[in-house]
PDB file of C-alpha atoms in Angstrom:
ATOM      1  CA  MET A   1     -83.693-114.184 149.195  1.00  0.00           C
ATOM      2  CA  ILE A   2     -83.057-115.935 145.881  1.00  0.00           C
ATOM      3  CA  GLN A   3     -79.786-117.801 145.344  1.00  0.00           C
ATOM      4  CA  HIS A   4     -78.465-119.221 142.066  1.00  0.00           C
ATOM      5  CA  LYS A   5     -75.067-120.868 141.620  1.00  0.00           C
ATOM      6  CA  ASN A   6     -73.057-121.096 138.399  1.00  0.00           C
ATOM      7  CA  LEU A   7     -69.544-122.258 137.619  1.00  0.00           C
ATOM      8  CA  TYR A   8     -67.113-120.077 135.696  1.00  0.00           C
ATOM      9  CA  ARG A   9     -63.635-121.436 134.977  1.00  0.00           C
ATOM     10  CA  GLY A  10     -63.959-123.782 137.943  1.00  0.00           C
ATOM     11  CA  HIS A  11     -65.082-121.094 140.403  1.00  0.00           C
ATOM     12  CA  SER A  12     -68.550-121.142 141.884  1.00  0.00           C
ATOM     13  CA  MET A  13     -70.469-117.891 141.378  1.00  0.00           C
ATOM     14  CA  GLU A  14     -73.508-117.294 143.529  1.00  0.00           C
ATOM     15  CA  LYS A  15     -76.259-114.828 142.643  1.00  0.00           C
ATOM     16  CA  VAL A  16     -77.910-113.540 145.810  1.00  0.00           C
ATOM     17  CA  GLY A  17     -81.087-111.463 145.738  1.00  0.00           C
ATOM     18  CA  HIS A  18     -82.844-110.007 142.707  1.00  0.00           C
ATOM     19  CA  GLY A  19     -83.430-106.699 140.979  1.00  0.00           C
ATOM     20  CA  LYS A  20     -81.420-103.780 142.313  1.00  0.00           C
ATOM     21  CA  ARG A  21     -80.413-105.828 145.360  1.00  0.00           C
ATOM     22  CA  THR A  22     -78.577-108.532 143.441  1.00  0.00           C
ATOM     23  CA  VAL A  23     -74.994-109.330 144.418  1.00  0.00           C
ATOM     24  CA  PHE A  24     -72.716-111.864 142.753  1.00  0.00           C
ATOM     25  CA  LYS A  25     -70.322-113.699 145.092  1.00  0.00           C
ATOM     26  CA  THR A  26     -67.379-116.019 144.604  1.00  0.00           C
ATOM     27  CA  THR A  27     -64.326-117.205 146.501  1.00  0.00           C
ATOM     28  CA  ILE A  28     -60.938-116.305 145.046  1.00  0.00           C
ATOM     29  CA  ASN A  29     -57.806-117.595 146.754  1.00  0.00           C
ATOM     30  CA  GLU A  30     -59.850-118.620 149.817  1.00  0.00           C
ATOM     31  CA  LYS A  31     -61.296-115.092 150.219  1.00  0.00           C
ATOM     32  CA  GLU A  32     -64.934-114.228 149.599  1.00  0.00           C
ATOM     33  CA  TRP A  33     -65.350-111.589 146.897  1.00  0.00           C
ATOM     34  CA  SER A  34     -68.499-109.935 145.583  1.00  0.00           C
ATOM     35  CA  ALA A  35     -69.584-107.444 142.936  1.00  0.00           C
ATOM     36  CA  VAL A  36     -72.743-105.827 141.645  1.00  0.00           C
ATOM     37  CA  THR A  37     -72.517-107.395 138.174  1.00  0.00           C
ATOM     38  CA  GLU A  38     -71.723-110.898 136.998  1.00  0.00           C
ATOM     39  CA  LEU A  39     -69.238-109.468 134.482  1.00  0.00           C
ATOM     40  CA  GLU A  40     -67.171-107.915 137.306  1.00  0.00           C
ATOM     41  CA  VAL A  41     -66.940-111.289 139.045  1.00  0.00           C
ATOM     42  CA  LYS A  42     -65.974-113.057 135.801  1.00  0.00           C
ATOM     43  CA  THR A  43     -63.322-110.403 135.108  1.00  0.00           C
ATOM     44  CA  ALA A  44     -61.874-110.838 138.617  1.00  0.00           C
ATOM     45  CA  ILE A  45     -61.751-114.619 138.130  1.00  0.00           C
ATOM     46  CA  ASP A  46     -60.055-114.180 134.726  1.00  0.00           C
ATOM     47  CA  VAL A  47     -57.403-111.863 136.185  1.00  0.00           C
ATOM     48  CA  TRP A  48     -56.776-114.232 139.080  1.00  0.00           C
ATOM     49  CA  ILE A  49     -56.426-117.299 136.823  1.00  0.00           C
ATOM     50  CA  ASP A  50     -54.543-115.661 133.940  1.00  0.00           C
ATOM     51  CA  GLU A  51     -52.314-113.230 135.824  1.00  0.00           C
ATOM     52  CA  GLY A  52     -52.335-114.404 139.453  1.00  0.00           C
ATOM     53  CA  VAL A  53     -53.565-111.001 140.657  1.00  0.00           C
ATOM     54  CA  GLU A  54     -56.140-110.923 143.434  1.00  0.00           C
ATOM     55  CA  PRO A  55     -59.028-108.501 142.998  1.00  0.00           C
TER      56      PRO A  55
END
């Protein structure tokens, strides 16, 4: 299993796996959240920071 970590707007994003089995994970408001694409995770972080809405 391959793991890469990036920061986006102060939130750690972790890429787990590779190819079709890749999942992007983060923690939003102390809850683990994941999505199939990095863009979905970034969008969830943006909504949480800008609007206070949990994904």
